[in-house]
């Protein structure tokens, strides 16, 4: 069953047309990977789903409900979380304060907090530290942790491995595998080796259009297709 | 240099600036009683300016709105409070602290209530259409400031309006050689109480967390499920209410007010917001106290330099810290 459907979505940023025609079906469960070159429109796709940029014309449907014209806050309340490329943490707040903001009604569910601390032990050690003082990897952990402080059906994650050390990337992959058991993850990623280990389904976006959608297994096996669509030999 | 910065940081950092300024002034003024009187006057002035500036700082920081019309709330607050006090002159004249206090509270509440309602109207009708457009914000809010000033002129006239004060706030406390005006002490205490209240709201409540997070990254707050536009209205109303309270306090301090009161104070208010750091309540307090002390000390030592002193202070601080003394982000 499809959880999210993008139907001929177009997005303009100012006078520039960034997404020309994005149609995509994200099935429920697991990790769906959106691949593409720099500037292809991956981040714009996620921001358009979240309502941070207006997708018009075209539509975004979540569980069959048209969310195209909803306010970002209303989209979030439907159960969609967003982990932006720049992580979007609040540096002047502590780690715990960042998590409190993500908890419904300002009360952290102890079970979920325990889960977060199990997935990302560093966040338990530094819970009273200001978020700006964390390392890049810890900030990324905090950003992902915030997205799972409440049950979310869909989590949009934008290039989480960018600039991270290999060891952190591995533990992030483990965390995504675990999170993907309860939630669907729509992952934008340029690190194909990381993405191929996680993704069940995938799509490639190029110049604001979806040019390929299928299973990750088949795409990973076809180096010619990878070279043609992503512009590099893997 | 880094070592010195580190040591100063451990000792209190920029919070030491008012202390350093007071110490330098003590040496230059020479007479301890004059210095003490000027210091209390400076602190009282700083606290009243803090009331006016704190809301503007939050509006600047959270909403990225350049609101030159903020002075309208200060002016209206002053005139409404003065009118209520004039209407309750029999209460003020009564030999009863309870009646005196009741008149004062009514005047302040009327000013705050006006600020809240006018703030809601101003945000909804004037500010909302020009979000993200600084040039139009400047034009429309300056226009609103002129309209407000002319409205006050039409209702209250151009003759300076005398502000009545409750008996218990008249006179001075004499401690040794030092004379401290009671109203200034009251202004300081009220400003301090508002600061403590704001500090607790900003640091101990979820609304405060949201405001602080919104100053830093509005989009992300929305992506977490909060309507920042609704938060904007609340912050704008709070800022307008505080400005009106500041205006009401200033009216009692000056005792003779004109319609230009708000626009005259706006220069100081903007300087405080800029040197304190946008969106920061602590920064605004620090900036307001520095400006208040500097104005009073230089008004005594070099009266011709009094107005320029705050500009010089702003330039010096911005050269040292371009984002202000304690920016929120």
PDB file of C-alpha atoms in Angstrom, chain A residues 47 50 52 71-74 76-77 82 84 88-93 97 100-103 105-106 146, chain B residues 203 206 209-210 212-214 216-230 327-329:
ATOM      1  CA  UNK A  47      10.684  20.568   1.360  1.00  0.00           C
ATOM      2  CA  UNK A  50       6.648  19.315   4.124  1.00  0.00           C
ATOM      3  CA  UNK A  52       8.012  24.552   3.207  1.00  0.00           C
ATOM      4  CA  UNK A  71       0.475  24.385   6.503  1.00  0.00           C
ATOM      5  CA  UNK A  72       3.801  22.786   7.456  1.00  0.00           C
ATOM      6  CA  UNK A  73       2.690  22.455  11.086  1.00  0.00           C
ATOM      7  CA  UNK A  74      -0.477  20.597  10.049  1.00  0.00           C
ATOM      8  CA  UNK A  76       3.838  17.511  10.779  1.00  0.00           C
ATOM      9  CA  UNK A  77       0.834  16.781  12.999  1.00  0.00           C
ATOM     10  CA  UNK A  82      11.584  16.132   8.764  1.00  0.00           C
ATOM     11  CA  UNK A  84      16.794  18.689   7.068  1.00  0.00           C
ATOM     12  CA  UNK A  88      17.963  22.201  11.925  1.00  0.00           C
ATOM     13  CA  UNK A  89      18.907  21.754  15.562  1.00  0.00           C
ATOM     14  CA  UNK A  90      18.359  24.650  17.953  1.00  0.00           C
ATOM     15  CA  UNK A  91      21.917  25.410  19.022  1.00  0.00           C
ATOM     16  CA  UNK A  92      21.039  27.715  21.912  1.00  0.00           C
ATOM     17  CA  UNK A  93      18.825  25.073  23.521  1.00  0.00           C
ATOM     18  CA  UNK A  97      15.177  21.025  25.334  1.00  0.00           C
ATOM     19  CA  UNK A 100      11.084  18.393  24.568  1.00  0.00           C
ATOM     20  CA  UNK A 101      10.041  20.585  21.653  1.00  0.00           C
ATOM     21  CA  UNK A 102       9.523  17.482  19.543  1.00  0.00           C
ATOM     22  CA  UNK A 103       7.362  15.787  22.170  1.00  0.00           C
ATOM     23  CA  UNK A 105       2.259  18.486  24.756  1.00  0.00           C
ATOM     24  CA  UNK A 106       5.800  19.090  26.000  1.00  0.00           C
ATOM     25  CA  UNK A 146      13.863  14.662  17.468  1.00  0.00           C
TER      26      UNK A 146
ATOM     27  CA  UNK B 203      13.709  29.789  30.115  1.00  0.00           C
ATOM     28  CA  UNK B 206       7.389  25.569  26.695  1.00  0.00           C
ATOM     29  CA  UNK B 209      11.346  27.391  24.463  1.00  0.00           C
ATOM     30  CA  UNK B 210       9.287  27.850  21.302  1.00  0.00           C
ATOM     31  CA  UNK B 212      13.815  30.888  21.578  1.00  0.00           C
ATOM     32  CA  UNK B 213      13.737  28.095  19.017  1.00  0.00           C
ATOM     33  CA  UNK B 214      11.716  30.281  16.634  1.00  0.00           C
ATOM     34  CA  UNK B 216      16.881  30.551  15.745  1.00  0.00           C
ATOM     35  CA  UNK B 217      15.054  28.549  13.084  1.00  0.00           C
ATOM     36  CA  UNK B 218      11.443  29.358  12.343  1.00  0.00           C
ATOM     37  CA  UNK B 219      11.059  26.698   9.660  1.00  0.00           C
ATOM     38  CA  UNK B 220      12.164  23.904  11.935  1.00  0.00           C
ATOM     39  CA  UNK B 221       9.709  24.935  14.644  1.00  0.00           C
ATOM     40  CA  UNK B 222       6.935  24.685  12.064  1.00  0.00           C
ATOM     41  CA  UNK B 223       8.240  21.319  10.884  1.00  0.00           C
ATOM     42  CA  UNK B 224       7.862  20.127  14.493  1.00  0.00           C
ATOM     43  CA  UNK B 225       4.152  20.930  14.331  1.00  0.00           C
ATOM     44  CA  UNK B 226       3.846  24.460  15.738  1.00  0.00           C
ATOM     45  CA  UNK B 227       2.117  27.411  14.091  1.00  0.00           C
ATOM     46  CA  UNK B 228       4.783  30.079  14.369  1.00  0.00           C
ATOM     47  CA  UNK B 229       2.430  32.682  12.872  1.00  0.00           C
ATOM     48  CA  UNK B 230       0.215  32.318  15.967  1.00  0.00           C
ATOM     49  CA  UNK B 327      22.555  37.879  20.784  1.00  0.00           C
ATOM     50  CA  UNK B 328      19.931  35.145  21.043  1.00  0.00           C
ATOM     51  CA  UNK B 329      21.596  33.171  18.256  1.00  0.00           C
TER      52      UNK B 329
END
